[in-house]
mmCIF file of C-alpha atoms in Angstrom:
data_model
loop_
_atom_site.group_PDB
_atom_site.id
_atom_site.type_symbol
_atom_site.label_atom_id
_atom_site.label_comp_id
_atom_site.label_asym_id
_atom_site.label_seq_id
_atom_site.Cartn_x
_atom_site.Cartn_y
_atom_site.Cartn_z
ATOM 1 C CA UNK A 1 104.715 150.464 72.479
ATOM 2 C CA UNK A 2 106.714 149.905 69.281
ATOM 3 C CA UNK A 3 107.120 153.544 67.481
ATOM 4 C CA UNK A 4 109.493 154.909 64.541
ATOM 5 C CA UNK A 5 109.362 158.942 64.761
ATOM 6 C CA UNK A 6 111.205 160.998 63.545
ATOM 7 C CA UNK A 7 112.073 164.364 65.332
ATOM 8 C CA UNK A 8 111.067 167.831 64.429
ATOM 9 C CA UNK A 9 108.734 167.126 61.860
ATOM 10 C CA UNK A 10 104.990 168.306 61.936
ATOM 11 C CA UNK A 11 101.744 166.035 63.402
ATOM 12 C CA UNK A 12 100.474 162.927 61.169
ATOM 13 C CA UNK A 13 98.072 160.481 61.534
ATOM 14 C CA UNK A 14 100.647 158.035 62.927
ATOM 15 C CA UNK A 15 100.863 160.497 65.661
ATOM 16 C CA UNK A 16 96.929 160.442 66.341
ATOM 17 C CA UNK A 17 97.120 156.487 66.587
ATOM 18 C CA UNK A 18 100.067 156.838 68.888
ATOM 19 C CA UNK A 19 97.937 158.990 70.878
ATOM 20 C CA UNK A 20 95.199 156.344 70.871
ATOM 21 C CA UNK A 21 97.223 153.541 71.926
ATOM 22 C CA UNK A 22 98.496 155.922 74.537
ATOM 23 C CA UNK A 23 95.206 156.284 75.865
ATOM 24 C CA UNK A 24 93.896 152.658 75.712
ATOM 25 C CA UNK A 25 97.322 152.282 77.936
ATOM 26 C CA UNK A 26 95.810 155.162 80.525
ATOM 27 C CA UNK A 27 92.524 153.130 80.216
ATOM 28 C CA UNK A 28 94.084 149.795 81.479
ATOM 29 C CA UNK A 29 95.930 151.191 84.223
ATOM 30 C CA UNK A 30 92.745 153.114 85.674
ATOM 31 C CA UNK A 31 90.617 150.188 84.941
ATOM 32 C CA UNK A 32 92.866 147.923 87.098
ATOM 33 C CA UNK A 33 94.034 150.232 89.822
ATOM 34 C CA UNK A 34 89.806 151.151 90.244
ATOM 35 C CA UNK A 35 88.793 147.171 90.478
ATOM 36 C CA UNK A 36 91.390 146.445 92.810
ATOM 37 C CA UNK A 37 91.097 149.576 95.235
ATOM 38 C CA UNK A 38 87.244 149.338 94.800
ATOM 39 C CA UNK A 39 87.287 145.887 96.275
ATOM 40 C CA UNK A 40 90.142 146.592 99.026
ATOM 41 C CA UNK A 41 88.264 150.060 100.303
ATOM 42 C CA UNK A 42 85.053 148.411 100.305
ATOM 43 C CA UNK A 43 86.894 145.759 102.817
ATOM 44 C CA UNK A 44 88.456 148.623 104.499
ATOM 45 C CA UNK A 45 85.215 150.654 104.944
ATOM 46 C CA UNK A 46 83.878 147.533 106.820
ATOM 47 C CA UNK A 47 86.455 147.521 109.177
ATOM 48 C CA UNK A 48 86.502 150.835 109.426
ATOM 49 C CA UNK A 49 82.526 150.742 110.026
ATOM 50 C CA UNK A 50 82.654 147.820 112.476
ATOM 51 C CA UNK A 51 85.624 150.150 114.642
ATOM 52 C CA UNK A 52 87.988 146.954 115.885
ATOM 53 C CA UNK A 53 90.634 148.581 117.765
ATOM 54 C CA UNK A 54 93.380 147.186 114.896
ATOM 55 C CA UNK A 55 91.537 149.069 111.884
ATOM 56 C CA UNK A 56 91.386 152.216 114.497
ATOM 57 C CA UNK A 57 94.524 152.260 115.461
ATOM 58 C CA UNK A 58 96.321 150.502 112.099
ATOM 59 C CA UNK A 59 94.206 150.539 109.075
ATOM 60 C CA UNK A 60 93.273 154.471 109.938
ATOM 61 C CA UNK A 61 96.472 156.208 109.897
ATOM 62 C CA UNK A 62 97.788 154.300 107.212
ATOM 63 C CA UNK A 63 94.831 155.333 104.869
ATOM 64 C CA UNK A 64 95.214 158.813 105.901
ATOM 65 C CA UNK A 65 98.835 158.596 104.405
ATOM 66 C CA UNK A 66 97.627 157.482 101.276
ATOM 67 C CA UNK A 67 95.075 160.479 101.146
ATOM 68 C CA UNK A 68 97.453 162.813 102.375
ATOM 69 C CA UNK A 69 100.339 162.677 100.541
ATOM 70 C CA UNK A 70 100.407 163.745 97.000
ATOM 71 C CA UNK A 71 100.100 161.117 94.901
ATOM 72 C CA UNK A 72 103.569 161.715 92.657
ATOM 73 C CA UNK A 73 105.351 161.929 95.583
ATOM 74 C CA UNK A 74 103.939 158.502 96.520
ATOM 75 C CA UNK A 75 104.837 157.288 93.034
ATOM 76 C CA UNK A 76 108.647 158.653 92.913
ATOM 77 C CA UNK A 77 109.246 156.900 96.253
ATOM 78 C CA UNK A 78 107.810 153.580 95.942
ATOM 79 C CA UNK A 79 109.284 153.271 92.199
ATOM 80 C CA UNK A 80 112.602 154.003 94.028
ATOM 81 C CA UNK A 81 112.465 152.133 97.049
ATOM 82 C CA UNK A 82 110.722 148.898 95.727
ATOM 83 C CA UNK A 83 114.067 147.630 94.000
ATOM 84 C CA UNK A 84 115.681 148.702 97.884
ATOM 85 C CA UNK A 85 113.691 145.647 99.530
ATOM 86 C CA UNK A 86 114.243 143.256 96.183
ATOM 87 C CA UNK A 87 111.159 144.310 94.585
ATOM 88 C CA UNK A 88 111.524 144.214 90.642
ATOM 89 C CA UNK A 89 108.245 146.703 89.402
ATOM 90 C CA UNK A 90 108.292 148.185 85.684
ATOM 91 C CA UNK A 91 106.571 151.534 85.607
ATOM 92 C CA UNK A 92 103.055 149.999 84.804
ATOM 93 C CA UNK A 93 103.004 147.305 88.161
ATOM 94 C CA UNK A 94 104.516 150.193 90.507
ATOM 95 C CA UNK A 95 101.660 152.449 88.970
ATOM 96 C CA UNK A 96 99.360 150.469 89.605
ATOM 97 C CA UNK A 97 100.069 149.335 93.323
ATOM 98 C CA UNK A 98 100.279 153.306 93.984
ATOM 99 C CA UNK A 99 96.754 154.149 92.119
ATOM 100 C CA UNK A 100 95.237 150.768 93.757
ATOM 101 C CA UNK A 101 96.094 151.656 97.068
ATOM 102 C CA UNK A 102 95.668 155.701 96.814
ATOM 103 C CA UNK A 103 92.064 154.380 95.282
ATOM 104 C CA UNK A 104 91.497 151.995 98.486
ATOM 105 C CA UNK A 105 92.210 154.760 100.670
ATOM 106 C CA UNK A 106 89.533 156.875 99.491
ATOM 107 C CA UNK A 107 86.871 153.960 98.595
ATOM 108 C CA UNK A 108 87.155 152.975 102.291
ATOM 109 C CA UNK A 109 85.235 156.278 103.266
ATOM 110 C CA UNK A 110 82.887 156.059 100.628
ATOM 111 C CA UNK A 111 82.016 152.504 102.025
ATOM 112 C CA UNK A 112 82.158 153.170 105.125
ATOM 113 C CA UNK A 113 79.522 156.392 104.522
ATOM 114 C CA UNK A 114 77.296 153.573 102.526
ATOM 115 C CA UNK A 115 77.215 151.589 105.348
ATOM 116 C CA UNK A 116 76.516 154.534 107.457
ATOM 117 C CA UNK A 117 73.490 155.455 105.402
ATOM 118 C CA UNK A 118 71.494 152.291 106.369
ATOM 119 C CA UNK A 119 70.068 152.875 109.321
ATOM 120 C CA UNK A 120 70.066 150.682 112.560
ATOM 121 C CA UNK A 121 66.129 150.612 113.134
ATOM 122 C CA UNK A 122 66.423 148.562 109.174
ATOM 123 C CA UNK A 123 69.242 146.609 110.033
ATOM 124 C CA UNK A 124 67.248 145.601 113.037
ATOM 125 C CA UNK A 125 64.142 144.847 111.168
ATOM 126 C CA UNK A 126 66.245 143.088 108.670
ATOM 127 C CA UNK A 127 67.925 140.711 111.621
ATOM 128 C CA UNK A 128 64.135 140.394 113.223
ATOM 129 C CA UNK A 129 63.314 138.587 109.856
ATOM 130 C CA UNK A 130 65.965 135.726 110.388
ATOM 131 C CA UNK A 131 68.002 137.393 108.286
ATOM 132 C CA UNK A 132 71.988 136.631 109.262
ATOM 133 C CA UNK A 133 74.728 139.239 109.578
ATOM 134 C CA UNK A 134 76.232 138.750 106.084
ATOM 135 C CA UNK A 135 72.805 138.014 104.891
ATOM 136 C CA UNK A 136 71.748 141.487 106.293
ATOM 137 C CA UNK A 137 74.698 142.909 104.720
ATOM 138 C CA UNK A 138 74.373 141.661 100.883
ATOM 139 C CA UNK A 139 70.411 142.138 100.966
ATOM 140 C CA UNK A 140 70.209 145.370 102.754
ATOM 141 C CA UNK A 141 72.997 147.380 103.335
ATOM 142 C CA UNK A 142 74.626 146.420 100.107
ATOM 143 C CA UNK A 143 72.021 148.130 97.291
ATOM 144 C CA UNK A 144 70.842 150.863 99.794
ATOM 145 C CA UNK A 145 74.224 151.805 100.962
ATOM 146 C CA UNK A 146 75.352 151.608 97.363
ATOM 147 C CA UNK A 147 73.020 153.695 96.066
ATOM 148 C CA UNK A 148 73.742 156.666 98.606
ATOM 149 C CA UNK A 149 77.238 156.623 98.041
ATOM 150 C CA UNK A 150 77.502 155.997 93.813
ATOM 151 C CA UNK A 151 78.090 159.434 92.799
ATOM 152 C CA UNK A 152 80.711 159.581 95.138
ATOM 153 C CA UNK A 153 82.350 156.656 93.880
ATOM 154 C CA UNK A 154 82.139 157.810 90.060
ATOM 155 C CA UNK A 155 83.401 161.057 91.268
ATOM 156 C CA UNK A 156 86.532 159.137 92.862
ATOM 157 C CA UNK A 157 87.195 156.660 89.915
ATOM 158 C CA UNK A 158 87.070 159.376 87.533
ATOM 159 C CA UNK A 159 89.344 161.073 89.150
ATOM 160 C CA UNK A 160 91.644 158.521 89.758
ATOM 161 C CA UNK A 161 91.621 158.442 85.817
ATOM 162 C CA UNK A 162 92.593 161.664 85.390
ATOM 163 C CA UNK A 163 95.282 161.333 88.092
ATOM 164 C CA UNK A 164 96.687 157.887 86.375
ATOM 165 C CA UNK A 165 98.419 160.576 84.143
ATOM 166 C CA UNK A 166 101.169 160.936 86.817
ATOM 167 C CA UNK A 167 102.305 157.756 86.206
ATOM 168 C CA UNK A 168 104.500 159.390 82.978
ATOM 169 C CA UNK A 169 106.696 159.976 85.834
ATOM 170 C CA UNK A 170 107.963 156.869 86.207
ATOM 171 C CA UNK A 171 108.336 156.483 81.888
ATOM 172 C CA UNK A 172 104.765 154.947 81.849
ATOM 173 C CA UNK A 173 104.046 155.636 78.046
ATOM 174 C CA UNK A 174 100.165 156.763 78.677
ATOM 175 C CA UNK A 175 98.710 159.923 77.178
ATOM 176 C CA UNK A 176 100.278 162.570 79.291
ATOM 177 C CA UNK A 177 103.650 161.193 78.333
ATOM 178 C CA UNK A 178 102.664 160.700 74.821
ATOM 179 C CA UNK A 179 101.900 164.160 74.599
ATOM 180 C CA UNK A 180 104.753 165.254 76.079
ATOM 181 C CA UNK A 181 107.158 163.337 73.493
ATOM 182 C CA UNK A 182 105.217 164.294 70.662
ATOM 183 C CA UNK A 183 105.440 168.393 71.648
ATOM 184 C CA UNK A 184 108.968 168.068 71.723
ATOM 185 C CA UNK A 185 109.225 166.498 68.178
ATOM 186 C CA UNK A 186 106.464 168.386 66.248
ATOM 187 C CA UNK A 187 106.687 171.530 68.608
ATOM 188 C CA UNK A 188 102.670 172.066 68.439
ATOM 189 C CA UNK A 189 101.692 171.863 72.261
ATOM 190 C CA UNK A 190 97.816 173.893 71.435
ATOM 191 C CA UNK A 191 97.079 170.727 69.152
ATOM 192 C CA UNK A 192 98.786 167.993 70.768
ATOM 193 C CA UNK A 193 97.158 169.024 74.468
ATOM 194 C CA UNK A 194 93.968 169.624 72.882
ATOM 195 C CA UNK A 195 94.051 166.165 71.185
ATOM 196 C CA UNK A 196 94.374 164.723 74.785
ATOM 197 C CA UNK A 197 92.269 166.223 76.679
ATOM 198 C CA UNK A 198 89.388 165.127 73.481
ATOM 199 C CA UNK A 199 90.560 161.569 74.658
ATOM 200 C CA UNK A 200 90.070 162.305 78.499
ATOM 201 C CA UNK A 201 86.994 163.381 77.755
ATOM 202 C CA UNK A 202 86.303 160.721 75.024
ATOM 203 C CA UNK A 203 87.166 157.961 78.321
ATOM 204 C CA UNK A 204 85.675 159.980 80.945
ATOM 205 C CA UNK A 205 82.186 161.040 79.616
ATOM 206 C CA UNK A 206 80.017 158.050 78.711
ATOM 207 C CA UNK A 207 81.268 156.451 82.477
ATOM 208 C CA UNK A 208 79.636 159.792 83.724
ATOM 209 C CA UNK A 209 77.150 159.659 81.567
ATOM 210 C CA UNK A 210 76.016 155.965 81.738
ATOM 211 C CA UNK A 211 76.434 156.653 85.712
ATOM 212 C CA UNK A 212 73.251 159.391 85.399
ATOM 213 C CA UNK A 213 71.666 156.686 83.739
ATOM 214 C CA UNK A 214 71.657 154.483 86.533
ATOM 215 C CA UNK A 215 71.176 157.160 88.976
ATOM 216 C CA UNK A 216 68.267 157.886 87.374
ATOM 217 C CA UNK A 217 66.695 154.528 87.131
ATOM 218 C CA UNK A 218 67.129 153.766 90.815
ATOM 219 C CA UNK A 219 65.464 157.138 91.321
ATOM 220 C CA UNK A 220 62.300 155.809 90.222
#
C-alpha cells in the first residue's frame, strides 16, 4: 500500500481512501481465510461425524487448540516460529493460514451439527431408493443439513471478519492498523474509529442482510 503522509496534520480525503483500501485489504483476507476454512471444516465435520478413531483421537484435540487459544496468541507464534522451520510467510500468508485454520476449527462443528440434523430414518429412506452414500450425502444431507446450520455459519464468518483485524499485529496494513497510524498522525481517534467501524459495518451488513434473505426464502 503505497502512501505519502505527512505527520501531525489533521484528516483529508486521502486519509478516507487510505481507509478504504485498508478495508478492501481486511475484505480479501476474510474472504480467503472463510473459503478455505469453510471447505477444510466441512471435511473435518465429516470425519468428525463418521467418528474414525484417527479424527477422535487426532483431528479432535487439535481443533480444540485452534478454538481454545486466543487467536493473537496463535498469530504472534506462528508468525515467529514459521521462519524457525524455513518457512518464509509475509504478514498477509501467515494471517491467513491462522484465520483459515481458526475458521476450520469452528466450521467443523457447524458441519458436523448439519449432518447431525438429518435424521437416520431419511438417510435410510434415502439409501432404500438406490441412492449411494455420497449420493445420499449431496442430495440429502447436503441442503437439509445446510439449511439448519446457515445462521450459524454467517454468525462464524462474520466474526471471523471482525477478528481478521488482529492480523495488524503482525504489520498487516488492514483497517485496524490503518486506524491506528492515522490516530497517531492526525491525533483524532472519535473520527478515525468511528470511520472504521462505518466500514465494518459497511462489509458486514448486506452479508447479514442478504443471509435473511435466503433464510427467508428457504422458509417458505
Amino acid at each position: 500500500m503505497k502512501e505519502s503522509i505527512s505527520f501531525f496534520s489533521g484528516f483529508n480525503i486521502h486519509d478516507f481512501w487510505f481507509l478504504g483500501e485498508a478495508a478492501l485489504r481486511t475484505l480479501w483476507i476474510s474472504a480467503v481465510s472463510i473459503t478455505i476454512g469453510t471447505v477444510l471444516g466441512g471435511l473435518f465435520g465429516w470425519m468428525l461425524y463418521e467418528g474414525r478413531l484417527a479424527a477422535t483421537l487426532l483431528l479432535g484435540p487439535v481443533l480444540d487448540v485452534f478454538r481454545s487459544v486466543p487467536l493473537i496468541i496463535q498469530l504472534v507464534l506462528f508468525y515467529n516460529f514459521a521462519p524457525i522451520v524455513g518457512l518464509d510467510f509475509d504478514p498477509f500468508a501467515s494471517g491467513v493460514v491462522i484465520l483459515t485454520a481458526y475458521t476450520a476449527s469452528l466450521v467443523a462443528n457447524v458441519a458436523r451439527g448439519g449432518i447431525e440434523a438429518v435424521g437416520k430414518p431419511m438417510r435410510r429412506a434415502a439409501r432404500s431408493l438406490g441412492l449411494s452414500y455420497w449420493q445420499d450425502m449431496r442430495y440429502v444431507v447436503l441442503p437439509i443439513g445446510g439449511r439448519a446450520v446457515f445462521p450459524a455459519w454467517v454468525g462464524v464468518a462474520l466474526g471471523v471478519m471482525k477478528d481478521s483485524a488482529l492480523v495488524s499485529v503482525l504489520g498487516y496494513v488492514e483497517l485496524l492498523k490503518a486506524s491506528q497510524i492515522l490516530i497517531t498522525r492526525t491525533q483524532e481517534p472519535f473520527l478515525i474509529l468511528s470511520l472504521a467501524g462505518a466500514f465494518y459495518f459497511a462489509l458486514s451488513f448486506p452479508i447479514s442482510r442478504y443471509a435473511a434473505k435466503l433464510e427467508k426464502r428457504w422458509a417458505q
